[in-house]
PDB file of C-alpha atoms (C1' of nucleotides) in Angstrom:
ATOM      1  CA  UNK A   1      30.951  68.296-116.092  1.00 60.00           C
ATOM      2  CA  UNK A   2      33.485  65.809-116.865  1.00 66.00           C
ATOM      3  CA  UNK A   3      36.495  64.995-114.625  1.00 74.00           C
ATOM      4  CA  UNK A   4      39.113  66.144-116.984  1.00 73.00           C
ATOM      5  CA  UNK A   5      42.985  66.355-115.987  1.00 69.00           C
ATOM      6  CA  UNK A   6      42.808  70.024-116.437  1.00 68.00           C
ATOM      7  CA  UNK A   7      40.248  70.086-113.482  1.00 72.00           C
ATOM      8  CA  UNK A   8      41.851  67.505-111.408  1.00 75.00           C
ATOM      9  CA  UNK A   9      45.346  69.258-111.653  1.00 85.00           C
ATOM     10  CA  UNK A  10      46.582  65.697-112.482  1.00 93.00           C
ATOM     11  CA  UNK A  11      48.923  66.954-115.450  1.00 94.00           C
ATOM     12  CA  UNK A  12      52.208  67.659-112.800  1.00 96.00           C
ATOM     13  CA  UNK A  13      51.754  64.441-110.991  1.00 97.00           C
ATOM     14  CA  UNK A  14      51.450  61.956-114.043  1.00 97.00           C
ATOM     15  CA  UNK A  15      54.549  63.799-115.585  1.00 97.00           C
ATOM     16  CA  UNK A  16      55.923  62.806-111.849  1.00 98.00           C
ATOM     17  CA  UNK A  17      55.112  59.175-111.927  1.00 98.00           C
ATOM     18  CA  UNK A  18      56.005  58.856-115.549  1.00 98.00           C
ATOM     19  CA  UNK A  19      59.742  59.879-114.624  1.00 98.00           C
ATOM     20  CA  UNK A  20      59.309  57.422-111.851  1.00 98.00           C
ATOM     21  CA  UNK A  21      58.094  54.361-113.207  1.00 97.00           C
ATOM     22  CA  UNK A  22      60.924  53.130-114.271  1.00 97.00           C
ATOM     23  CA  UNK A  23      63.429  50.625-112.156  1.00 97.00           C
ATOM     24  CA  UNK A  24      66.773  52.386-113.028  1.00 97.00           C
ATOM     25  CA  UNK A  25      65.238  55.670-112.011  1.00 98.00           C
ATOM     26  CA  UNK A  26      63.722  54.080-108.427  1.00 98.00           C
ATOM     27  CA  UNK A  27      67.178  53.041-107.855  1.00 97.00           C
ATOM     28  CA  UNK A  28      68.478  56.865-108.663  1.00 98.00           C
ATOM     29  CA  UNK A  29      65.389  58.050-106.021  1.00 98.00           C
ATOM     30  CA  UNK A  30      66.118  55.393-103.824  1.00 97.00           C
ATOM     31  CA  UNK A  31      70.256  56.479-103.407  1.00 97.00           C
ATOM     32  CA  UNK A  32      69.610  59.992-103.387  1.00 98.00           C
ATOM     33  CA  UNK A  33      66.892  59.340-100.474  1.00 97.00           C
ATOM     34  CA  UNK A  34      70.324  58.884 -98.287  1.00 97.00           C
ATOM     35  CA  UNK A  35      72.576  61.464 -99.387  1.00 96.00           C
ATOM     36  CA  UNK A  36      73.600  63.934-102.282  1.00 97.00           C
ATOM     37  CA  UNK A  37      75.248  61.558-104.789  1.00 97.00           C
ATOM     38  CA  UNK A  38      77.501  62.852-108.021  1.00 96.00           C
ATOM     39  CA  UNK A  39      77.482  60.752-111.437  1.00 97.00           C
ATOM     40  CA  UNK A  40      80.248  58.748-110.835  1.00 95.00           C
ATOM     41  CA  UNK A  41      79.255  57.457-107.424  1.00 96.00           C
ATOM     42  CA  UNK A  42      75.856  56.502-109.084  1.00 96.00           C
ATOM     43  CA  UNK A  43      77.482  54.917-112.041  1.00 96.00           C
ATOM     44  CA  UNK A  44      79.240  52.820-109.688  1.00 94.00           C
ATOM     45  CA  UNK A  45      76.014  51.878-107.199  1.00 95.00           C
ATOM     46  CA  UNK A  46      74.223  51.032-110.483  1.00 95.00           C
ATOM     47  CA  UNK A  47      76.325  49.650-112.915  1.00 95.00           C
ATOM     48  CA  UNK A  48      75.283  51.060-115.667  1.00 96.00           C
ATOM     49  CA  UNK A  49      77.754  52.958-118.634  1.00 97.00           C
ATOM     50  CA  UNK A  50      77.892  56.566-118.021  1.00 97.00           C
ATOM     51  CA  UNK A  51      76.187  57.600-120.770  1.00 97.00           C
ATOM     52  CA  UNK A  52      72.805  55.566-119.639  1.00 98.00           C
ATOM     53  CA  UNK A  53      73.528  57.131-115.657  1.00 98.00           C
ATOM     54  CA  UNK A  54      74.029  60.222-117.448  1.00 98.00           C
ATOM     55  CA  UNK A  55      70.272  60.210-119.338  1.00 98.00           C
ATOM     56  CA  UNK A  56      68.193  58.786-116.640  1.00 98.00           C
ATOM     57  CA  UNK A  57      69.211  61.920-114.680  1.00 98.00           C
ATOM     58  CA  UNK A  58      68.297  64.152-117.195  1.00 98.00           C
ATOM     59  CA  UNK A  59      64.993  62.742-117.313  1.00 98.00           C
ATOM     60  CA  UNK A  60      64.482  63.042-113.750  1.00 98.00           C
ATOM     61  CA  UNK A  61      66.008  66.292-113.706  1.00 98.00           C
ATOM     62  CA  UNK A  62      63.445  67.354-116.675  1.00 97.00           C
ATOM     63  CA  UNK A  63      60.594  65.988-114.419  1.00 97.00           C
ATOM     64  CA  UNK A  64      61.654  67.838-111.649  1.00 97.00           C
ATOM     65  CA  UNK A  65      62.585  65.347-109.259  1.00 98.00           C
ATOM     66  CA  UNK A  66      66.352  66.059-108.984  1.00 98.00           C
ATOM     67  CA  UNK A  67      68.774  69.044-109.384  1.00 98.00           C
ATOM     68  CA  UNK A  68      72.092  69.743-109.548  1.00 97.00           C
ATOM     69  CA  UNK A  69      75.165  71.172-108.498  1.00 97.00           C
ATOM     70  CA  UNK A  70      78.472  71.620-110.122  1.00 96.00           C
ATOM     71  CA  UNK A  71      81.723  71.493-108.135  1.00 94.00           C
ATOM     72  CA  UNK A  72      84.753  71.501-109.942  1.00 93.00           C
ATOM     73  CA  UNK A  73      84.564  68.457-112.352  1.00 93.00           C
ATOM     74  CA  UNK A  74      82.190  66.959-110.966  1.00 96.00           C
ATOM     75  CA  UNK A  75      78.390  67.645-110.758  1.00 97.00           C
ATOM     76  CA  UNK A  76      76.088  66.699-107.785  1.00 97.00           C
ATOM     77  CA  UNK A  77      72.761  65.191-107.597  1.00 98.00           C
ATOM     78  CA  UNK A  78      69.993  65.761-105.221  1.00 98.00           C
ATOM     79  CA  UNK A  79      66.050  65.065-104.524  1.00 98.00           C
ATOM     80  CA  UNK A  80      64.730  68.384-105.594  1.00 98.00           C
ATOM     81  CA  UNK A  81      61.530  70.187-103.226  1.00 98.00           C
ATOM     82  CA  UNK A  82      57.853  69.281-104.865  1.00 97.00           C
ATOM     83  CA  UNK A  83      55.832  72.246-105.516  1.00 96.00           C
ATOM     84  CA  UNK A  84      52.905  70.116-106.377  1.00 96.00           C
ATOM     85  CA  UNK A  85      50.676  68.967-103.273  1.00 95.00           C
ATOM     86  CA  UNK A  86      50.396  66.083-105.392  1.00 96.00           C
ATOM     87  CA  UNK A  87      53.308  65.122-106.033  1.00 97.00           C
ATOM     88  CA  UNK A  88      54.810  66.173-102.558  1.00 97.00           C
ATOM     89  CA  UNK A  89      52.892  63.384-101.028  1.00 96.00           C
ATOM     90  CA  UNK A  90      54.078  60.665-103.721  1.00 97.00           C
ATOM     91  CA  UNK A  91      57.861  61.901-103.488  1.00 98.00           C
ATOM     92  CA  UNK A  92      57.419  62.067-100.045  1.00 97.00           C
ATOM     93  CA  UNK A  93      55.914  58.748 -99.189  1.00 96.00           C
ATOM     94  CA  UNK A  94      58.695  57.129-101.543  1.00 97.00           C
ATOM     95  CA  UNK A  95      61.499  59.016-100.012  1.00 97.00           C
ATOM     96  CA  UNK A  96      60.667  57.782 -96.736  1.00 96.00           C
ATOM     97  CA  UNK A  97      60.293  54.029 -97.392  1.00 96.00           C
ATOM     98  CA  UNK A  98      63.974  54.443 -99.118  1.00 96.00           C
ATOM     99  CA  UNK A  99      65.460  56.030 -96.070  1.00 95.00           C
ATOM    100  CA  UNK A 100      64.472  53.713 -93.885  1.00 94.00           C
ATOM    101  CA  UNK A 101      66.072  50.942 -95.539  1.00 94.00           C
ATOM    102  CA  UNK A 102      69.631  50.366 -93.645  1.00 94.00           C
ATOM    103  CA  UNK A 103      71.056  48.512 -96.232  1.00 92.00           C
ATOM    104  CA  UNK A 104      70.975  51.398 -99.183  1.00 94.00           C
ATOM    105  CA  UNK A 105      72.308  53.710 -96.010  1.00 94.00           C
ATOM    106  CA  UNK A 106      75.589  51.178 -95.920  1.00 93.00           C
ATOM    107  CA  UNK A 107      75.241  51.409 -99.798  1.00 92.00           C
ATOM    108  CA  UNK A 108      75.909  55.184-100.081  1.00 94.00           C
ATOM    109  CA  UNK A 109      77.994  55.389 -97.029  1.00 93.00           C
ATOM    110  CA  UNK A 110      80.488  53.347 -98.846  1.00 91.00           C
ATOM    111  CA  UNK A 111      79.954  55.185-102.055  1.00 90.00           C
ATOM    112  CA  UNK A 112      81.205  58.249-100.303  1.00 90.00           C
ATOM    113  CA  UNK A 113      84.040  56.907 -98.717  1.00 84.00           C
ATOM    114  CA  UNK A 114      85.186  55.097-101.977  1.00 74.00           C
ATOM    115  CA  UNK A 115      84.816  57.582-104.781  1.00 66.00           C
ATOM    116  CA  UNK A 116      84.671  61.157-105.592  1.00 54.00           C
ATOM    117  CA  UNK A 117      85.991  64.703-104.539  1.00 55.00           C
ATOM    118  CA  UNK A 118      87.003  63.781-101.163  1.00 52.00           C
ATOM    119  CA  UNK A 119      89.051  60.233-102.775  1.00 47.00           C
ATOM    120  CA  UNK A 120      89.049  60.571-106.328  1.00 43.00           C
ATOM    121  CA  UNK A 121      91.499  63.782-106.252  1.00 34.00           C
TER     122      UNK A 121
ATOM    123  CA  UNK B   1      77.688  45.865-103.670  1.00 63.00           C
ATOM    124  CA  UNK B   2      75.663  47.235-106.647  1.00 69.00           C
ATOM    125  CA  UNK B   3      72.282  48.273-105.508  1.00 77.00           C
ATOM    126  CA  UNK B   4      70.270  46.633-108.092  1.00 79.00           C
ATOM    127  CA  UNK B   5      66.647  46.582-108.743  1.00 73.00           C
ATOM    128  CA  UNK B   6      66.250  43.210-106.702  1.00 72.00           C
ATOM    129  CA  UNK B   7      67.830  43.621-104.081  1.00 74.00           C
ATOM    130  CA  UNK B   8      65.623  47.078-103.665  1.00 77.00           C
ATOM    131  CA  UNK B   9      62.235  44.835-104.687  1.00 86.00           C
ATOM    132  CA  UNK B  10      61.397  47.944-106.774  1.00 94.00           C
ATOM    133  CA  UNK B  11      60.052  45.633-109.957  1.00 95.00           C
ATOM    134  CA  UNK B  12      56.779  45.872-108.243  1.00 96.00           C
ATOM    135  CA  UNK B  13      56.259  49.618-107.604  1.00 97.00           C
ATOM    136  CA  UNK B  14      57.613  50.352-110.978  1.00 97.00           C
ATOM    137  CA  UNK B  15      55.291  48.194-112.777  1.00 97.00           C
ATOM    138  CA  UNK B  16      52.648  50.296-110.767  1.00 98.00           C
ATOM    139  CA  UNK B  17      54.295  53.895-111.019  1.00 98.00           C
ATOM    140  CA  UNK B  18      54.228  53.149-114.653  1.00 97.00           C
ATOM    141  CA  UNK B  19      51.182  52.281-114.825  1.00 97.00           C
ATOM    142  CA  UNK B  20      50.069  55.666-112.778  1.00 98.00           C
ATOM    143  CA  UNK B  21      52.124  58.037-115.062  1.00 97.00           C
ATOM    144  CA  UNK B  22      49.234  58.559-117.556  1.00 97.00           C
ATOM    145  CA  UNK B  23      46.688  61.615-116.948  1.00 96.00           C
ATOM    146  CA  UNK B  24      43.246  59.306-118.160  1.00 96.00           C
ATOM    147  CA  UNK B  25      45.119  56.389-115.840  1.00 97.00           C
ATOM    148  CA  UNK B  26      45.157  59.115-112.796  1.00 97.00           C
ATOM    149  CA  UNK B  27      41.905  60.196-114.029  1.00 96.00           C
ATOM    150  CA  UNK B  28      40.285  57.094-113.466  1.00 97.00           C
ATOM    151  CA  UNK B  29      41.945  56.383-109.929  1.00 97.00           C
ATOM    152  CA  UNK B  30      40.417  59.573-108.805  1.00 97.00           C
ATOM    153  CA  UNK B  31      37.045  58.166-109.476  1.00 96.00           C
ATOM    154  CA  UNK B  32      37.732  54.958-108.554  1.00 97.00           C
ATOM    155  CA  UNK B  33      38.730  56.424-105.187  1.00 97.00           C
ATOM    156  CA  UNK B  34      35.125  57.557-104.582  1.00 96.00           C
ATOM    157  CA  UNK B  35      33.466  54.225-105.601  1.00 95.00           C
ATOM    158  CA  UNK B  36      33.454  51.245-107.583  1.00 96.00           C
ATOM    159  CA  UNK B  37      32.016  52.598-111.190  1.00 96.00           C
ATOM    160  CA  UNK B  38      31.072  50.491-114.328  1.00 95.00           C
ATOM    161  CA  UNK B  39      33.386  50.922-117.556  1.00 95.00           C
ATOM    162  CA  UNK B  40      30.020  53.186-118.920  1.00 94.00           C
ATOM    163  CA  UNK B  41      30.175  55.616-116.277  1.00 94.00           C
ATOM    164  CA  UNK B  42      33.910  55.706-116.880  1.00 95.00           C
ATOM    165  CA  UNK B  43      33.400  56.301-120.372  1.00 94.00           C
ATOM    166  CA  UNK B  44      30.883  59.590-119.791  1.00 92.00           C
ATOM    167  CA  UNK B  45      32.862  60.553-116.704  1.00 93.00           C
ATOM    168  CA  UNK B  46      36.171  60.946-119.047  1.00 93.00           C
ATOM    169  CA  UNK B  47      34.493  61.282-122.593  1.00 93.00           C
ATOM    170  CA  UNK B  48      36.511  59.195-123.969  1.00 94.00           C
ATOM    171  CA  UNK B  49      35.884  56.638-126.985  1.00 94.00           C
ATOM    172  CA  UNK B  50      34.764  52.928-125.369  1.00 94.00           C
ATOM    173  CA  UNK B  51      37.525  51.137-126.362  1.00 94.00           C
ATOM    174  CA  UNK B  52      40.076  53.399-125.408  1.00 96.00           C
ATOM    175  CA  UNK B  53      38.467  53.428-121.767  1.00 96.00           C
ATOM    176  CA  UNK B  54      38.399  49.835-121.923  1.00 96.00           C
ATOM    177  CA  UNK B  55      42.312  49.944-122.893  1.00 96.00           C
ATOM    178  CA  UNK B  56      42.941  51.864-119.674  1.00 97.00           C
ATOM    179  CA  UNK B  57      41.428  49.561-117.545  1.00 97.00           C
ATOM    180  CA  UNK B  58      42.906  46.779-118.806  1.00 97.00           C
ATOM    181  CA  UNK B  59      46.527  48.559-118.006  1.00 97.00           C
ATOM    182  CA  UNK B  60      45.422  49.316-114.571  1.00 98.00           C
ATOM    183  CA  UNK B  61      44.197  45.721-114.213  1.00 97.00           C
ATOM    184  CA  UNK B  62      47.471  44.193-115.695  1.00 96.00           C
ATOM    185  CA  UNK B  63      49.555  46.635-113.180  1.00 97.00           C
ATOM    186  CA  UNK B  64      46.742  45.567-110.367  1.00 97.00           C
ATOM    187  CA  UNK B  65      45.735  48.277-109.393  1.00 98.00           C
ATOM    188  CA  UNK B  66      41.864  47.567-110.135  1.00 98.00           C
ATOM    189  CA  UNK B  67      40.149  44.785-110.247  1.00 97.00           C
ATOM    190  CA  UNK B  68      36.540  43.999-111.844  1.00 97.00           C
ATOM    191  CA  UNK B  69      33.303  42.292-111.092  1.00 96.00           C
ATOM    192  CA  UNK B  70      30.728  41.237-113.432  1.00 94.00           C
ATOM    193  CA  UNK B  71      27.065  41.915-112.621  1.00 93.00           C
ATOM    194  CA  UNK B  72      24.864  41.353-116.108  1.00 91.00           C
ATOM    195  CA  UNK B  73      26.097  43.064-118.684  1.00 91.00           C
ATOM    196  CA  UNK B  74      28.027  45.747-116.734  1.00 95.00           C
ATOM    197  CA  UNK B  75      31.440  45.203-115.531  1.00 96.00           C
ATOM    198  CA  UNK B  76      32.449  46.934-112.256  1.00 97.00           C
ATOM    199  CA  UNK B  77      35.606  48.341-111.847  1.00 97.00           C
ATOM    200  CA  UNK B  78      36.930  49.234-107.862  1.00 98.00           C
ATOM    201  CA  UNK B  79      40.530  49.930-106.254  1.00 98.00           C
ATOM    202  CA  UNK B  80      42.539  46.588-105.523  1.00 97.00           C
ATOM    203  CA  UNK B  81      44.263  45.899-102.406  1.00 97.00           C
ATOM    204  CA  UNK B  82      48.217  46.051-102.984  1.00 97.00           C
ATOM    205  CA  UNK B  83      49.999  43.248-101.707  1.00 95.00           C
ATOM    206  CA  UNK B  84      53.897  45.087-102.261  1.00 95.00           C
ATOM    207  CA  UNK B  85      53.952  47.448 -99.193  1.00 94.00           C
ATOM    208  CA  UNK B  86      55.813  50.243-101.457  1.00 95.00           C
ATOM    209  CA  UNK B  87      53.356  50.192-103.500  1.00 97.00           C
ATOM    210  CA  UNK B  88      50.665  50.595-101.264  1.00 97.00           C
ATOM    211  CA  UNK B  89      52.168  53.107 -99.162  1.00 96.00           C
ATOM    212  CA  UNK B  90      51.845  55.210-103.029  1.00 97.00           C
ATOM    213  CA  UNK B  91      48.020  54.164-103.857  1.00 98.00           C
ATOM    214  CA  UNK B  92      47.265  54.938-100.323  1.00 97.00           C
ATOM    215  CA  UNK B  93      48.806  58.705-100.465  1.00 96.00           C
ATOM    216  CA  UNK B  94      47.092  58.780-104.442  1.00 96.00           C
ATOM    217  CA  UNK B  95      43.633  57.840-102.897  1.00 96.00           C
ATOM    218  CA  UNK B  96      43.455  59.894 -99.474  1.00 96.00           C
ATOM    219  CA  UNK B  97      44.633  63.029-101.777  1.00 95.00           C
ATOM    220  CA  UNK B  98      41.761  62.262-104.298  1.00 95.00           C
ATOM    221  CA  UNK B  99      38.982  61.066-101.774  1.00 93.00           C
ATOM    222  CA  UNK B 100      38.752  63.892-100.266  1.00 93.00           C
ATOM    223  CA  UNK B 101      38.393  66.340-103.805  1.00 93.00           C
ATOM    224  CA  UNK B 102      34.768  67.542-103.329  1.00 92.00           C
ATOM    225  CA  UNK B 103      34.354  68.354-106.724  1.00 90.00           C
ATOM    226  CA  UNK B 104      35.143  64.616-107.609  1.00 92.00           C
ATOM    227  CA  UNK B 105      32.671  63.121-105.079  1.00 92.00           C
ATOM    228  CA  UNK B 106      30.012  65.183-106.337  1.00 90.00           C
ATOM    229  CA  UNK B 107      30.574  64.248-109.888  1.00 89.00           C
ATOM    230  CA  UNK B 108      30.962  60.579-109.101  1.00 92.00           C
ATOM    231  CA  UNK B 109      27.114  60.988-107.082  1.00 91.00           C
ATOM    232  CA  UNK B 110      25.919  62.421-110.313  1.00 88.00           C
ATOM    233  CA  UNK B 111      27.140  59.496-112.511  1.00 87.00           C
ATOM    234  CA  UNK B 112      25.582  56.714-110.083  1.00 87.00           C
ATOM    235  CA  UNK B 113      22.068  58.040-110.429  1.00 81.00           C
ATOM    236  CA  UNK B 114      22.469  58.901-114.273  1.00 71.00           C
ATOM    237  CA  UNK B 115      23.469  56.072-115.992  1.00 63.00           C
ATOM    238  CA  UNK B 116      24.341  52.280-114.884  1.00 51.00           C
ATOM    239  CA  UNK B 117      22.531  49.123-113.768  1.00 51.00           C
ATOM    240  CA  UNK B 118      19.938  51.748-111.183  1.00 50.00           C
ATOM    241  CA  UNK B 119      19.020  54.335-114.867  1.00 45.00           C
ATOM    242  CA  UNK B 120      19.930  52.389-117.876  1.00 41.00           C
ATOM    243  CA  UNK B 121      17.511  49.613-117.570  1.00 34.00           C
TER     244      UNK B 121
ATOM    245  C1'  DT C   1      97.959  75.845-124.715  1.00 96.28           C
ATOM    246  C1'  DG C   2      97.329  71.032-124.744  1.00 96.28           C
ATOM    247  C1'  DG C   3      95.802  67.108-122.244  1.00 96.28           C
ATOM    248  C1'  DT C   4      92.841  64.574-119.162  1.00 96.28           C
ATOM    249  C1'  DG C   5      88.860  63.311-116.415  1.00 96.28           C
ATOM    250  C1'  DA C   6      83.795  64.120-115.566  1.00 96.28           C
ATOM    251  C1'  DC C   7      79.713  64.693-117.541  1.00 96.28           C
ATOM    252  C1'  DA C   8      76.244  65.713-121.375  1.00 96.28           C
ATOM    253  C1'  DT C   9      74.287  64.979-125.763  1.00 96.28           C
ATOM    254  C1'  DG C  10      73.460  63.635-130.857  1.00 96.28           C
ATOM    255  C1'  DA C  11      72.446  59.753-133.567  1.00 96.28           C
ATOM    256  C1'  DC C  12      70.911  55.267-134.220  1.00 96.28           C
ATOM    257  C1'  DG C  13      68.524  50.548-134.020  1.00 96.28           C
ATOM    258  C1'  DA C  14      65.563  47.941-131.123  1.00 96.28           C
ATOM    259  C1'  DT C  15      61.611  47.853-128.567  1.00 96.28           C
ATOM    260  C1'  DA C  16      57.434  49.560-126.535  1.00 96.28           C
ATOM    261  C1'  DT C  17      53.371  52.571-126.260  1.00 96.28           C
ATOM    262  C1'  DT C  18      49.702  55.204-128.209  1.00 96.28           C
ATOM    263  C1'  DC C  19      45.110  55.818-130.479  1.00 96.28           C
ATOM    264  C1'  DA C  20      41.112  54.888-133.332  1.00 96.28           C
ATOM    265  C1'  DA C  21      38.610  51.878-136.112  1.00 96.28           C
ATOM    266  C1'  DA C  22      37.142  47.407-136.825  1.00 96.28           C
ATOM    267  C1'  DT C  23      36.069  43.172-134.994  1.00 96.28           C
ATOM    268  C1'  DA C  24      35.228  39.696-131.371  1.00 96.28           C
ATOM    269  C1'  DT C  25      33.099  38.185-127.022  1.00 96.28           C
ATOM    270  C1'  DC C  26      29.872  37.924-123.377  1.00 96.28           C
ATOM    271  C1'  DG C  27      25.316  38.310-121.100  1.00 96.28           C
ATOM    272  C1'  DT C  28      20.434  39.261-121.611  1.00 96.28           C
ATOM    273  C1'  DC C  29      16.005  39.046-123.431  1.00 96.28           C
ATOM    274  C1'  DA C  30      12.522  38.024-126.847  1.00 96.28           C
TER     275       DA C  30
ATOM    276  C1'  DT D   1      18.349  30.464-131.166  1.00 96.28           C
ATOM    277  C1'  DG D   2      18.895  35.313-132.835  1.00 96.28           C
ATOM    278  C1'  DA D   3      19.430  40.100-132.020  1.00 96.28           C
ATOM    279  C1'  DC D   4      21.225  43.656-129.269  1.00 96.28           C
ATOM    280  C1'  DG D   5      23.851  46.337-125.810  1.00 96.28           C
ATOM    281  C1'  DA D   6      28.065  46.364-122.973  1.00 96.28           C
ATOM    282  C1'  DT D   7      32.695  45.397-122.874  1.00 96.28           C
ATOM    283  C1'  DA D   8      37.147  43.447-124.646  1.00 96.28           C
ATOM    284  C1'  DT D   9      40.658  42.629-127.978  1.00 96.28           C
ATOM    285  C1'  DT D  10      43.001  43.005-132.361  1.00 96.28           C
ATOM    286  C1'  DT D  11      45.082  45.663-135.923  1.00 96.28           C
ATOM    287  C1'  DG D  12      48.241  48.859-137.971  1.00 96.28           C
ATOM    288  C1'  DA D  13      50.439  53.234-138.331  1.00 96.28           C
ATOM    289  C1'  DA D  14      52.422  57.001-135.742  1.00 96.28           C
ATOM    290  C1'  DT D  15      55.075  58.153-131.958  1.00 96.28           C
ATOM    291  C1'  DA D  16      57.882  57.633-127.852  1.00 96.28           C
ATOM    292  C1'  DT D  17      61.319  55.339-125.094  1.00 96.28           C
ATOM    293  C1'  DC D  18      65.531  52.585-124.186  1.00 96.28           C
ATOM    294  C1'  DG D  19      70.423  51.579-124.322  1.00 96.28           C
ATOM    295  C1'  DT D  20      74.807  52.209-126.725  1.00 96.28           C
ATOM    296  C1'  DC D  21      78.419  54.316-129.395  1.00 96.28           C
ATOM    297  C1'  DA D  22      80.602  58.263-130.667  1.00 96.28           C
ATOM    298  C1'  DT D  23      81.320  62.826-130.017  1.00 96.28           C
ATOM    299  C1'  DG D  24      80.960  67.370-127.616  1.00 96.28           C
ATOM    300  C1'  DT D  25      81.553  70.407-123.618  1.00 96.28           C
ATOM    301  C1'  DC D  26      83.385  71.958-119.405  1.00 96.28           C
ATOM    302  C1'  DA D  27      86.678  72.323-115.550  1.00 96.28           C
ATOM    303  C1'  DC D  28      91.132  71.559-114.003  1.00 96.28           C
ATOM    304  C1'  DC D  29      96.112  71.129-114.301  1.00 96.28           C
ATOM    305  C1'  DA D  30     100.806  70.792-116.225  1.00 96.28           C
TER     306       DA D  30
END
DNA sequence: TGGTGACATGACGATATTCAAATATCGTCA
DNA sequence: TGACGATATTTGAATATCGTCATGTCACCA
C-alpha cells in the first residue's frame, strides 16, 4: 500500500505551509501572534502598498489561517482556530515562538496606539 | 520601526515552510521520520516516476531539510538537523506528529525488507 | 446624494514552479 | 575498459505566483 497524501491526511497541512512559506506572510503571522491587527496598521508595520497587504491576506484568509471582522470602515484581522491536528501543531508551534518575541510586542503596541479606530477617527 | 523580514530572521523558516508546502514533499518527511530510506524505496513508497522523486529530494536538500549518504550505488536519504531554532521548533512538531502514524511505520518496515541494498542484490 | 477613506479585486508583465521525457553522471562488476 | 543499474540534471512547455496599477465596492458623513 503506498503512502499516498490521501492516506496520510497531508492535503490540509501542505495547503497550510504553502500559505506560510512565504516571508511577507510570516511577518502577517508573526504581528497577528500579538494582537488583532486591521489593514492599515499592517500596511504600516510592513511597508508594503495596500494593494500587496491587501492580497497576502486573502491568501492567508483562503488557507484558513486568518479571518476577519468588519467594523465600520475598517476590517480586522486575526489568527483563525486550526481544525486540522496537523496543522494545529504547526500554527501553534509558530504562534508561540512569535509571541514570545518582545520586540514585535513593542511593534504592535505602537501600531495600536498610532493608527486606527481608536486614533485614526 | 517596520517589522521587516530581517529583523524577524524569518528568511530561514520560509525557505523551509516553502519547501514543506508540497503534499509528495510532506509525503516524503513522513517516511523520512521513520528512517533513513534510499531514493528507490522512495520511489515505490510514493509511486512516483524516478526523476520526479529525485526532483523532490533535491528541493528538500536545497531547503536542508534532508541530507544524503552514498553507500554503492544507493543514495540514502535521512532528516537533517536544523540549525535556525524556528525552524526546528516546525520539523520537530512535523516529525513527532508523523513518527508516531502506525500505519506509516509499518509501511516503512515493509519497504526495508523488500527492496534496497538487504533484497535488491 | 455626493464625497471620502478603507479595503478588495481585475488585469497585466515579470518571475518562478511544475512535470515528464530525455540525457548525463556515478558506482559496480565482469 | 565496457555495460548496466541507480540516481541526478537538463530541457521545454504549461501553469502558478508575485507585485503593481487601476478600478470597484463598501461604510460613513456632510
Amino acid at each position: 500500500m503506498p503512502v499516498t497524501a490521501s492516506t496520510l491526511e497531508v492535503r490540509p497541512l501542505s495547503r497550510t505551509l504553502k500559505a506560510l512559506g512565504d516571508e511577507t506572510r510570516l511577518r502577517i503571522i508573526a504581528l497577528l501572534s500579538h494582537s488583532e491587527l486591521c489593514v492599515c496598521h499592517l500596511e504600516r508595520a510592513l511597508d508594503l502598498p495596500q494593494s500587496n497587504t491587501s492580497r497576502q491576506l486573502a491568501v492567508l484568509k483562503a488557507a484558513g489561517l486568518v479571518e476577519s471582522r468588519r467594523e465600520g470602515s475598517w476590517v480586522y484581522y486575526r489568527l483563525s482556530p486550526q481544525l486540522d491536528a496537523l496543522c494545529d501543531s504547526q500554527v501553534k508551534a509558530l504562534v508561540a515562538a512569535f509571541a514570545s518575541r518582545e520586540a514585535i510586542r513593542r511593534e504592535v503596541a505602537r501600531l495600536l496606539k498610532a493608527c486606527g479606530p481608536d486614533a485614526c477617527t
